[in-house]
Amino acid sequence: MVTAAVSSTDDVRARAEAALAGCGVELAAFKGDTLTARTPITGAGLFGLRADTPADADRAVEAAHTAFLTWRTTPAPVRGALVKRLGELLAEHREQLADLVTVEAGKIRSEALGEVQEMVDICDFAVGLSRQLYGRTMPSERPGHRLMETWHPLGVVGVITAFNFPVAVWAWNTAVALVCGDTVVWKPSELTPLTALACTALLDRAAAETGAPAHLNQVLLGAAEAGERLVDSPRVPLVSATGSTRMGRTVGPRVAARFGRALLELGGNNAAVVTPSADLDLTVNAAVFAAAGTAGQRCTTLRRLIVHEDVADTVVERLVRAYGRLPIGDPFRDTTLVGPLVNQASHTRMQAALDRAAADGGTLVAGGERQLAEAAPDAYYVRPAIVRMPAQTDVVREETFAPLLYVLTYRDLDEAIRLHNDVPQGLSSGIFTNDQREAERFLAADGADCGIVNVNIGTSGAEIGGAFGGEKETGGGRESGSDAWRAYMRRATNTVNYSGRVTLAQGVNFSR
Ligand code: UN1
């Protein structure tokens, strides 16, 4: 199913203009000719913008550092008041923000609204957190001594985000960083500058209304050069970067070389195991969203389905049927479920992966073809693909950021878990089963090796309350909920002596 036409570039531009104005962005101030804001809906350029230079990046870091010097001593619950206001403003402007997410990332309406909701949710979480930045107290081994730890603000946090979650990932980092007493310099993907301007305008407004210092959040538009200053600046103690493993390989060592901290959320190659006891209706429903939703462009997208051989044919047949009914097209249309790929390069990579999979003996059982090429020749709509693979070859072990699901079969659960873990990435995973022993085996220490391990749920669509991130080449970082906030603060261990005497630890005697 393909929805007939695609919005015109003029319509998309008009929607973007209205949304930006509604969020308080004065677009004229950002106009220029060194960066083009585009839309994957038609593939056309919308506005010429001015890219920030490395010198702009240095100025932004300095301004954010100056703001930090005031912000770090502002009481945390007062910092929470800023984030509370930000959450209100994001909720008030949810339609406009969702429009911008659809314009720039090509997300369907419901997912774009969901992404904005994710920002509102993390603001709520961070407001609560602003009264819960707990340190521990421990019993001291010395009489008349108190041992405790306190958490202090860290400094300027460099936030580097990807096109596919252009606002939620910024909010995970920024809402938490702000209540922790940090300030932020944000380098959004060069594919999504408009959403970044809208979020920044709303945060600036929240800061002005709540009396927070100016320049708490700075945004750097453009290509990698400006972002690289964040990676190298000693004024930026934490760099939180979301993107490809290739990007992480550069950022991680460079930040480490200056003893900074890097919080990395890189590639995933997420798999789900389907056992013979699985509820197949539930499995197919969940797998279709996880694999084809967001046109396969989530870090958490389901890329491998490892199905028991007894149910493999049935599962594949049902998936193929469900894929055949997926409406593909303009993400602004209410009925569309699969929007465009972000750009031509993404389409080229998907086609190359399909070719390699075929050369490895894979059988394409659904999709793969380009759609709507006549209505939108510069846009890249594709039918989500399913390929049955005889083995987990190199192409399957790589992340292809597109709607391409590989199906592998297994005989016993140990083999399934081996296949599951035999990839370099370790973000998200799931098992579909009604057998508690199988579920527990998957969740156990020698089960799935990912940062996110689900039962009877697809790999994508995590809630903000948990810590988000993964192992191995995914980078090891954790963002969002639970105790991820600790990465945004520095810990001090304090020992206080109220005894009036010197007593040395470990029983050391140094008396003269
Ligand atoms: C990402 O793709 O970078 O779990 C983030 C999910 C979303 C976040 C994805 N809540 O799919």
Short mmCIF file of C-alpha atoms and ligand atoms in Angstrom, two decimals:
data_model
loop_
_atom_site.label_atom_id
_atom_site.label_comp_id
_atom_site.label_asym_id
_atom_site.label_seq_id
_atom_site.Cartn_x
_atom_site.Cartn_y
_atom_site.Cartn_z
CA MET A 1 0.00 0.00 0.00
CA VAL A 2 1.40 3.37 -0.98
CA THR A 3 -0.35 6.62 -0.11
CA ALA A 4 -0.84 8.52 -3.34
CA ALA A 5 0.88 11.88 -3.25
CA VAL A 6 3.42 13.69 -1.15
CA SER A 7 3.09 17.21 0.26
CA SER A 8 4.71 19.87 -1.88
CA THR A 9 7.96 21.42 -0.70
CA ASP A 10 6.13 24.74 -0.38
CA ASP A 11 3.59 23.16 1.97
CA VAL A 12 6.32 21.58 4.06
CA ARG A 13 8.22 24.89 4.18
CA ALA A 14 5.09 26.76 5.23
CA ARG A 15 4.45 24.24 8.01
CA ALA A 16 8.04 24.57 9.21
CA GLU A 17 7.81 28.38 9.17
CA ALA A 18 4.58 28.37 11.16
CA ALA A 19 5.97 25.89 13.69
CA LEU A 20 9.20 27.84 14.14
CA ALA A 21 7.35 31.11 14.60
CA GLY A 22 4.99 29.43 17.09
CA CYS A 23 7.98 28.27 19.15
CA GLY A 24 9.45 31.79 19.12
CA VAL A 25 12.29 31.26 16.64
CA GLU A 26 13.26 34.32 14.62
CA LEU A 27 14.45 32.48 11.58
CA ALA A 28 15.86 35.60 9.91
CA ALA A 29 18.56 35.71 12.58
CA PHE A 30 19.87 32.29 11.51
CA LYS A 31 19.66 32.67 7.74
CA GLY A 32 22.78 32.19 5.66
CA ASP A 33 24.27 30.07 2.95
CA THR A 34 26.54 27.59 4.69
CA LEU A 35 23.93 25.07 5.83
CA THR A 36 20.69 23.94 4.23
CA ALA A 37 17.71 22.76 6.26
CA ARG A 38 16.11 19.95 4.23
CA THR A 39 13.11 17.70 4.40
CA PRO A 40 13.21 14.00 3.58
CA ILE A 41 9.51 14.26 2.64
CA THR A 42 10.43 15.69 -0.75
CA GLY A 43 14.21 15.70 -0.45
CA ALA A 44 14.27 19.45 -1.11
CA GLY A 45 16.07 22.26 0.69
CA LEU A 46 13.81 24.49 2.80
CA PHE A 47 15.98 27.30 4.15
CA GLY A 48 19.56 28.44 3.90
CA LEU A 49 21.11 28.80 7.34
CA ARG A 50 24.41 29.93 8.76
CA ALA A 51 26.63 27.12 10.02
CA ASP A 52 28.56 27.79 13.21
CA THR A 53 32.34 27.87 12.98
CA PRO A 54 34.88 26.43 15.40
CA ALA A 55 35.32 29.97 16.76
CA ASP A 56 31.55 30.14 17.41
CA ALA A 57 31.87 26.83 19.22
CA ASP A 58 34.62 28.21 21.47
CA ARG A 59 32.48 31.25 22.27
CA ALA A 60 29.51 28.99 23.06
CA VAL A 61 31.61 26.90 25.44
CA GLU A 62 32.87 30.04 27.19
CA ALA A 63 29.34 31.42 27.56
CA ALA A 64 28.04 28.10 28.88
CA HIS A 65 30.97 27.92 31.29
CA THR A 66 30.19 31.41 32.61
CA ALA A 67 26.56 30.39 33.08
CA PHE A 68 27.74 27.27 34.90
CA LEU A 69 29.59 29.34 37.49
CA THR A 70 26.25 30.78 38.64
CA TRP A 71 24.12 27.75 37.97
CA ARG A 72 26.19 25.31 40.02
CA THR A 73 25.39 27.12 43.27
CA THR A 74 21.71 27.60 42.47
CA PRO A 75 19.85 25.09 44.70
CA ALA A 76 18.92 21.96 42.79
CA PRO A 77 15.14 22.29 43.42
CA VAL A 78 15.35 25.84 42.04
CA ARG A 79 17.09 24.41 39.00
CA GLY A 80 14.20 21.99 38.84
CA ALA A 81 11.80 24.93 38.50
CA LEU A 82 13.45 25.82 35.17
CA VAL A 83 13.05 22.27 33.89
CA LYS A 84 9.44 22.24 35.08
CA ARG A 85 8.74 25.34 33.00
CA LEU A 86 10.58 23.84 30.05
CA GLY A 87 8.38 20.73 30.26
CA GLU A 88 5.25 22.91 30.30
CA LEU A 89 6.41 24.87 27.26
CA LEU A 90 7.32 21.70 25.36
CA ALA A 91 3.86 20.30 26.11
CA GLU A 92 2.17 23.55 25.05
CA HIS A 93 4.08 23.51 21.75
CA ARG A 94 3.84 19.78 21.15
CA GLU A 95 2.03 20.09 17.81
CA GLN A 96 4.57 22.55 16.43
CA LEU A 97 7.53 20.57 17.70
CA ALA A 98 6.07 17.38 16.24
CA ASP A 99 5.62 19.19 12.92
CA LEU A 100 9.30 20.06 12.89
CA VAL A 101 10.30 16.49 13.74
CA THR A 102 8.18 15.28 10.84
CA VAL A 103 9.59 17.93 8.51
CA GLU A 104 13.22 17.15 9.30
CA ALA A 105 13.32 13.49 10.34
CA GLY A 106 10.34 12.30 8.29
CA LYS A 107 8.63 10.69 11.27
CA ILE A 108 4.94 9.89 11.07
CA ARG A 109 2.68 12.07 13.16
CA SER A 110 2.12 9.63 16.01
CA GLU A 111 5.83 8.93 16.41
CA ALA A 112 6.72 12.61 16.18
CA LEU A 113 4.21 13.38 18.93
CA GLY A 114 5.61 10.43 20.88
CA GLU A 115 9.06 11.90 20.64
CA VAL A 116 7.84 15.22 22.00
CA GLN A 117 6.09 13.32 24.80
CA GLU A 118 9.44 11.70 25.59
CA MET A 119 10.83 15.21 26.18
CA VAL A 120 7.93 16.13 28.45
CA ASP A 121 8.36 12.87 30.37
CA ILE A 122 12.08 13.37 30.96
CA CYS A 123 11.40 16.91 32.20
CA ASP A 124 8.94 15.48 34.75
CA PHE A 125 11.51 12.91 35.76
CA ALA A 126 14.25 15.52 36.10
CA VAL A 127 12.06 17.82 38.20
CA GLY A 128 11.56 14.98 40.70
CA LEU A 129 15.25 14.19 40.50
CA SER A 130 16.10 17.76 41.47
CA ARG A 131 15.07 16.82 45.02
CA GLN A 132 16.67 13.39 44.91
CA LEU A 133 20.33 13.80 44.01
CA TYR A 134 21.11 11.49 46.87
CA GLY A 135 24.54 10.76 48.22
CA ARG A 136 25.23 7.90 50.64
CA THR A 137 26.55 7.95 54.16
CA MET A 138 28.70 5.04 55.27
CA PRO A 139 29.79 3.98 58.73
CA SER A 140 33.30 5.23 59.38
CA GLU A 141 35.79 2.80 60.92
CA ARG A 142 37.07 5.62 63.12
CA PRO A 143 35.34 6.88 66.27
CA GLY A 144 33.94 10.41 66.04
CA HIS A 145 34.11 10.46 62.25
CA ARG A 146 31.45 10.75 59.59
CA LEU A 147 31.91 9.34 56.08
CA MET A 148 29.64 10.43 53.26
CA GLU A 149 29.51 11.30 49.61
CA THR A 150 28.16 14.41 47.98
CA TRP A 151 27.34 15.02 44.33
CA HIS A 152 28.34 18.27 42.71
CA PRO A 153 27.69 19.80 39.29
CA LEU A 154 30.27 18.85 36.68
CA GLY A 155 30.44 21.76 34.21
CA VAL A 156 29.56 22.23 30.56
CA VAL A 157 28.10 19.11 28.95
CA GLY A 158 28.62 18.73 25.20
CA VAL A 159 25.58 17.03 23.73
CA ILE A 160 25.92 15.59 20.23
CA THR A 161 22.69 14.17 18.81
CA ALA A 162 21.63 12.24 15.72
CA PHE A 163 18.91 13.02 13.17
CA ASN A 164 16.64 10.15 14.13
CA PHE A 165 15.68 11.39 17.59
CA PRO A 166 16.40 15.06 17.02
CA VAL A 167 14.73 16.31 20.19
CA ALA A 168 14.20 13.47 22.68
CA VAL A 169 17.88 12.65 23.06
CA TRP A 170 18.72 16.32 23.58
CA ALA A 171 16.05 16.45 26.28
CA TRP A 172 17.29 13.27 28.04
CA ASN A 173 20.66 14.92 28.38
CA THR A 174 19.64 18.51 28.92
CA ALA A 175 16.83 18.08 31.45
CA VAL A 176 19.03 15.87 33.59
CA ALA A 177 22.18 17.98 33.12
CA LEU A 178 20.33 21.16 34.10
CA VAL A 179 18.96 19.81 37.38
CA CYS A 180 22.43 18.42 38.09
CA GLY A 181 23.74 22.01 37.84
CA ASP A 182 25.46 21.66 34.50
CA THR A 183 25.06 23.79 31.40
CA VAL A 184 24.84 22.47 27.84
CA VAL A 185 26.34 23.10 24.42
CA TRP A 186 24.31 21.16 21.90
CA LYS A 187 25.52 20.05 18.50
CA PRO A 188 22.45 18.60 16.76
CA SER A 189 22.70 16.61 13.54
CA GLU A 190 23.23 18.87 10.55
CA LEU A 191 20.08 17.19 9.16
CA THR A 192 17.87 18.62 11.90
CA PRO A 193 18.79 22.24 12.67
CA LEU A 194 15.21 23.54 12.80
CA THR A 195 14.02 21.29 15.62
CA ALA A 196 17.14 22.34 17.53
CA LEU A 197 16.34 26.03 17.08
CA ALA A 198 12.79 25.47 18.32
CA CYS A 199 13.87 23.59 21.46
CA THR A 200 16.53 26.17 22.18
CA ALA A 201 14.06 29.03 21.86
CA LEU A 202 11.69 27.34 24.31
CA LEU A 203 14.48 26.65 26.79
CA ASP A 204 15.69 30.27 26.52
CA ARG A 205 12.15 31.40 27.27
CA ALA A 206 11.85 29.06 30.27
CA ALA A 207 15.21 30.36 31.55
CA ALA A 208 14.15 33.99 31.19
CA GLU A 209 10.82 33.36 32.92
CA THR A 210 12.36 31.52 35.86
CA GLY A 211 15.32 33.85 36.35
CA ALA A 212 17.95 31.30 35.35
CA PRO A 213 21.25 32.60 33.95
CA ALA A 214 21.43 33.29 30.21
CA HIS A 215 23.39 30.96 27.90
CA LEU A 216 22.61 27.80 29.87
CA ASN A 217 22.02 26.01 26.61
CA GLN A 218 23.91 26.90 23.47
CA VAL A 219 23.29 25.38 20.09
CA LEU A 220 25.86 24.84 17.33
CA LEU A 221 24.45 24.35 13.86
CA GLY A 222 26.30 22.73 11.01
CA ALA A 223 28.77 20.04 10.18
CA ALA A 224 31.22 18.21 12.39
CA GLU A 225 33.93 20.91 12.76
CA ALA A 226 32.07 22.94 15.37
CA GLY A 227 31.15 19.77 17.28
CA GLU A 228 34.78 18.73 17.31
CA ARG A 229 35.58 21.70 19.53
CA LEU A 230 33.32 20.13 22.17
CA VAL A 231 35.25 16.90 21.89
CA ASP A 232 38.58 18.62 22.45
CA SER A 233 37.75 21.44 24.85
CA PRO A 234 39.04 20.99 28.42
CA ARG A 235 36.13 23.24 29.45
CA VAL A 236 33.74 20.38 28.55
CA PRO A 237 34.13 17.65 31.19
CA LEU A 238 31.43 15.43 29.69
CA VAL A 239 30.61 14.74 26.06
CA SER A 240 27.41 12.80 25.54
CA ALA A 241 27.34 11.60 21.95
CA THR A 242 24.68 9.68 20.08
CA GLY A 243 25.37 8.40 16.59
CA SER A 244 27.27 5.80 14.64
CA THR A 245 29.96 3.53 16.01
CA ARG A 246 32.31 5.21 13.53
CA MET A 247 31.65 8.58 15.17
CA GLY A 248 32.12 7.04 18.62
CA ARG A 249 35.50 5.64 17.63
CA THR A 250 36.67 9.22 17.09
CA VAL A 251 34.91 10.89 20.00
CA GLY A 252 35.70 8.30 22.69
CA PRO A 253 39.52 8.26 22.41
CA ARG A 254 39.77 12.03 21.87
CA VAL A 255 37.77 12.81 24.96
CA ALA A 256 39.70 10.17 26.92
CA ALA A 257 43.02 11.67 25.76
CA ARG A 258 42.26 14.82 27.75
CA PHE A 259 40.75 12.77 30.63
CA GLY A 260 37.24 13.97 29.89
CA ARG A 261 34.25 11.70 30.19
CA ALA A 262 32.38 10.38 27.20
CA LEU A 263 28.89 9.00 27.39
CA LEU A 264 28.43 7.09 24.16
CA GLU A 265 25.20 5.79 22.67
CA LEU A 266 26.24 4.27 19.36
CA GLY A 267 25.04 1.64 16.94
CA GLY A 268 22.70 -1.21 17.73
CA ASN A 269 22.03 -4.47 15.94
CA ASN A 270 19.03 -5.46 17.92
CA ALA A 271 17.56 -8.93 17.83
CA ALA A 272 14.55 -10.73 19.19
CA VAL A 273 14.28 -14.46 19.77
CA VAL A 274 10.93 -16.10 18.99
CA THR A 275 10.41 -19.40 20.80
CA PRO A 276 7.83 -22.07 19.94
CA SER A 277 5.70 -21.08 22.95
CA ALA A 278 5.41 -17.43 21.82
CA ASP A 279 2.04 -15.79 21.27
CA LEU A 280 2.46 -15.26 17.55
CA ASP A 281 -0.16 -12.51 17.20
CA LEU A 282 1.63 -10.48 19.81
CA THR A 283 5.03 -11.33 18.33
CA VAL A 284 4.13 -10.26 14.81
CA ASN A 285 2.47 -7.05 15.99
CA ALA A 286 5.44 -6.10 18.11
CA ALA A 287 7.99 -7.07 15.47
CA VAL A 288 6.34 -5.03 12.72
CA PHE A 289 6.53 -1.85 14.76
CA ALA A 290 10.04 -2.58 16.00
CA ALA A 291 11.42 -3.40 12.53
CA ALA A 292 9.46 -1.14 10.18
CA GLY A 293 8.46 1.72 12.52
CA THR A 294 10.39 4.99 12.06
CA ALA A 295 11.34 3.45 8.67
CA GLY A 296 13.90 1.34 10.52
CA GLN A 297 15.80 4.41 11.66
CA ARG A 298 15.92 3.97 15.43
CA CYS A 299 19.03 2.90 17.30
CA THR A 300 16.67 0.36 18.84
CA THR A 301 15.13 -0.87 15.58
CA LEU A 302 14.68 -4.63 15.35
CA ARG A 303 17.21 -5.80 12.78
CA ARG A 304 17.40 -9.56 13.42
CA LEU A 305 14.64 -12.00 14.24
CA ILE A 306 15.94 -15.32 15.52
CA VAL A 307 13.03 -17.74 15.18
CA HIS A 308 12.71 -21.36 16.28
CA GLU A 309 12.65 -23.55 13.18
CA ASP A 310 9.25 -25.04 14.10
CA VAL A 311 7.51 -21.66 13.86
CA ALA A 312 9.78 -19.85 11.40
CA ASP A 313 7.66 -20.36 8.27
CA THR A 314 4.48 -19.29 10.06
CA VAL A 315 6.14 -16.21 11.57
CA VAL A 316 7.66 -15.15 8.25
CA GLU A 317 4.40 -15.68 6.39
CA ARG A 318 2.51 -13.54 8.88
CA LEU A 319 5.17 -10.86 8.86
CA VAL A 320 5.13 -10.72 5.07
CA ARG A 321 1.36 -10.33 5.12
CA ALA A 322 1.56 -7.54 7.71
CA TYR A 323 4.33 -5.79 5.75
CA GLY A 324 2.16 -5.89 2.65
CA ARG A 325 -0.44 -3.80 4.45
CA LEU A 326 1.92 -1.08 5.69
CA PRO A 327 0.95 2.32 4.28
CA ILE A 328 4.13 4.01 3.05
CA GLY A 329 4.27 7.67 2.13
CA ASP A 330 3.97 11.24 3.30
CA PRO A 331 4.44 11.19 7.08
CA PHE A 332 2.03 14.13 7.43
CA ARG A 333 -0.84 11.90 6.27
CA ASP A 334 -2.77 10.36 9.16
CA THR A 335 -2.86 6.93 7.55
CA THR A 336 0.86 6.61 6.83
CA LEU A 337 2.87 4.23 9.00
CA VAL A 338 6.21 4.29 7.17
CA GLY A 339 7.73 7.61 6.14
CA PRO A 340 10.84 8.26 4.06
CA LEU A 341 14.46 7.37 4.64
CA VAL A 342 16.40 10.42 5.69
CA ASN A 343 18.38 10.78 2.46
CA GLN A 344 19.84 9.16 -0.61
CA ALA A 345 22.93 7.87 1.19
CA SER A 346 20.69 5.92 3.51
CA HIS A 347 18.89 4.38 0.53
CA THR A 348 22.18 3.49 -1.13
CA ARG A 349 23.36 1.75 2.04
CA MET A 350 20.12 -0.23 2.27
CA GLN A 351 20.42 -1.38 -1.35
CA ALA A 352 24.05 -2.35 -0.83
CA ALA A 353 23.11 -4.41 2.24
CA LEU A 354 20.32 -6.14 0.28
CA ASP A 355 22.80 -7.01 -2.47
CA ARG A 356 25.32 -8.38 -0.01
CA ALA A 357 22.64 -10.40 1.80
CA ALA A 358 21.56 -11.92 -1.53
CA ALA A 359 25.18 -12.77 -2.35
CA ASP A 360 25.41 -14.51 1.04
CA GLY A 361 22.48 -16.76 0.13
CA GLY A 362 19.70 -14.64 1.65
CA THR A 363 16.19 -14.73 0.21
CA LEU A 364 14.28 -11.47 -0.03
CA VAL A 365 10.72 -12.34 1.04
CA ALA A 366 9.28 -8.83 1.34
CA GLY A 367 9.93 -5.28 0.26
CA GLY A 368 13.14 -3.50 -0.61
CA GLU A 369 11.74 -1.55 -3.56
CA ARG A 370 11.75 2.20 -3.80
CA GLN A 371 8.32 3.83 -3.73
CA LEU A 372 6.86 7.15 -4.89
CA ALA A 373 9.89 7.93 -7.04
CA GLU A 374 7.70 9.73 -9.56
CA ALA A 375 5.83 11.88 -7.06
CA ALA A 376 9.00 12.71 -5.13
CA PRO A 377 12.09 11.99 -7.20
CA ASP A 378 14.50 13.43 -4.63
CA ALA A 379 12.94 11.60 -1.68
CA TYR A 380 13.63 8.02 -0.69
CA TYR A 381 10.59 6.03 0.29
CA VAL A 382 11.15 2.27 0.48
CA ARG A 383 9.05 -0.74 1.23
CA PRO A 384 10.45 -2.30 4.44
CA ALA A 385 12.36 -5.48 3.61
CA ILE A 386 12.58 -8.94 5.14
CA VAL A 387 15.42 -11.26 4.17
CA ARG A 388 15.68 -14.89 5.30
CA MET A 389 19.33 -15.70 5.92
CA PRO A 390 20.93 -19.15 6.01
CA ALA A 391 23.58 -17.86 8.46
CA GLN A 392 24.63 -14.75 10.38
CA THR A 393 27.09 -13.42 7.80
CA ASP A 394 29.07 -10.18 7.99
CA VAL A 395 26.32 -8.02 6.52
CA VAL A 396 23.91 -9.24 9.22
CA ARG A 397 26.45 -8.40 11.87
CA GLU A 398 26.58 -4.77 10.69
CA GLU A 399 24.00 -2.10 11.49
CA THR A 400 22.22 -0.90 8.35
CA PHE A 401 20.15 2.10 9.39
CA ALA A 402 17.07 1.26 7.32
CA PRO A 403 13.99 -0.98 7.48
CA LEU A 404 15.77 -4.24 6.76
CA LEU A 405 14.94 -7.24 8.93
CA TYR A 406 17.00 -10.42 8.73
CA VAL A 407 15.35 -13.66 9.80
CA LEU A 408 17.54 -16.47 11.14
CA THR A 409 16.41 -19.81 12.57
CA TYR A 410 17.58 -21.82 15.55
CA ARG A 411 17.04 -25.23 17.12
CA ASP A 412 17.68 -24.77 20.84
CA LEU A 413 17.74 -21.74 23.06
CA ASP A 414 21.49 -21.87 23.71
CA GLU A 415 22.06 -21.62 19.97
CA ALA A 416 19.60 -18.70 19.77
CA ILE A 417 21.42 -16.84 22.54
CA ARG A 418 24.77 -17.51 20.88
CA LEU A 419 23.51 -16.07 17.60
CA HIS A 420 21.91 -13.21 19.44
CA ASN A 421 25.14 -12.19 21.15
CA ASP A 422 27.43 -12.86 18.19
CA VAL A 423 27.41 -9.27 16.88
CA PRO A 424 29.68 -6.38 17.82
CA GLN A 425 26.84 -4.18 19.11
CA GLY A 426 24.82 -4.56 22.33
CA LEU A 427 21.96 -2.09 22.62
CA SER A 428 18.51 -3.71 22.77
CA SER A 429 17.03 -7.19 22.66
CA GLY A 430 13.87 -9.16 23.28
CA ILE A 431 12.49 -12.64 23.62
CA PHE A 432 8.97 -13.67 22.70
CA THR A 433 7.93 -16.62 24.85
CA ASN A 434 5.23 -17.86 27.18
CA ASP A 435 7.67 -20.14 28.97
CA GLN A 436 9.03 -18.50 32.09
CA ARG A 437 12.15 -20.66 32.06
CA GLU A 438 13.06 -19.42 28.60
CA ALA A 439 12.43 -15.82 29.60
CA GLU A 440 14.59 -16.14 32.70
CA ARG A 441 17.35 -17.84 30.74
CA PHE A 442 17.37 -14.89 28.32
CA LEU A 443 17.50 -12.37 31.18
CA ALA A 444 20.23 -14.24 33.09
CA ALA A 445 23.94 -13.36 33.31
CA ASP A 446 24.73 -15.71 30.43
CA GLY A 447 21.69 -14.62 28.43
CA ALA A 448 21.31 -11.57 26.20
CA ASP A 449 24.33 -9.27 26.51
CA CYS A 450 22.58 -5.98 25.76
CA GLY A 451 21.85 -2.87 27.82
CA ILE A 452 18.13 -3.34 27.24
CA VAL A 453 16.64 -6.84 27.48
CA ASN A 454 12.88 -7.23 27.05
CA VAL A 455 10.33 -10.03 27.32
CA ASN A 456 7.35 -10.05 24.97
CA ILE A 457 8.18 -6.53 23.81
CA GLY A 458 10.03 -5.42 20.70
CA THR A 459 13.45 -3.86 20.93
CA SER A 460 12.37 -0.24 20.41
CA GLY A 461 10.18 2.20 22.27
CA ALA A 462 11.83 2.22 25.71
CA GLU A 463 10.32 4.39 28.45
CA ILE A 464 12.38 7.25 29.87
CA GLY A 465 12.30 5.87 33.45
CA GLY A 466 14.94 3.24 32.76
CA ALA A 467 18.58 3.86 31.95
CA PHE A 468 19.06 3.85 28.17
CA GLY A 469 22.19 2.58 26.47
CA GLY A 470 24.13 -0.53 25.60
CA GLU A 471 27.28 -2.59 25.74
CA LYS A 472 30.15 -3.49 23.41
CA GLU A 473 30.33 -1.22 20.35
CA THR A 474 27.18 0.56 21.50
CA GLY A 475 29.56 2.42 23.76
CA GLY A 476 28.55 1.61 27.34
CA GLY A 477 26.89 4.93 28.18
CA ARG A 478 23.59 5.26 30.01
CA GLU A 479 21.24 8.23 29.56
CA SER A 480 17.74 9.17 30.60
CA GLY A 481 16.21 7.63 33.76
CA SER A 482 17.22 5.47 36.74
CA ASP A 483 20.60 6.63 38.10
CA ALA A 484 21.98 7.80 34.74
CA TRP A 485 22.19 11.29 36.34
CA ARG A 486 25.37 10.26 38.13
CA ALA A 487 27.34 10.60 34.88
CA TYR A 488 26.43 14.30 34.86
CA MET A 489 27.87 15.05 38.32
CA ARG A 490 31.13 14.70 40.15
CA ARG A 491 31.24 12.70 43.35
CA ALA A 492 33.14 13.85 46.41
CA THR A 493 33.84 11.47 49.27
CA ASN A 494 33.90 13.42 52.53
CA THR A 495 35.25 12.30 55.88
CA VAL A 496 34.49 14.62 58.79
CA ASN A 497 36.33 14.27 62.09
CA TYR A 498 34.35 15.59 65.07
CA SER A 499 36.30 13.64 67.73
CA GLY A 500 38.91 16.27 68.54
CA ARG A 501 41.66 13.67 68.04
CA VAL A 502 43.63 12.32 65.10
CA THR A 503 42.86 8.67 64.39
CA LEU A 504 44.37 7.16 61.28
CA ALA A 505 42.48 4.71 59.11
CA GLN A 506 43.62 1.10 58.74
CA GLY A 507 44.96 1.25 62.28
CA VAL A 508 48.12 3.10 61.22
CA ASN A 509 50.12 4.44 64.17
CA PHE A 510 52.20 7.57 63.48
CA SER A 511 52.51 8.98 67.01
CA ARG A 512 55.76 10.63 68.00
C1 UN1 B 1 17.44 6.30 19.48
O1 UN1 B 1 17.07 5.64 18.53
O2 UN1 B 1 18.53 6.93 19.44
O3 UN1 B 1 13.67 3.28 22.80
C2 UN1 B 1 16.67 6.52 20.71
C3 UN1 B 1 13.37 3.95 21.80
C4 UN1 B 1 13.23 5.44 21.98
C5 UN1 B 1 14.56 6.10 21.93
C6 UN1 B 1 15.42 5.70 20.78
N1 UN1 B 1 12.60 5.71 23.25
O4 UN1 B 1 13.17 3.46 20.72
#
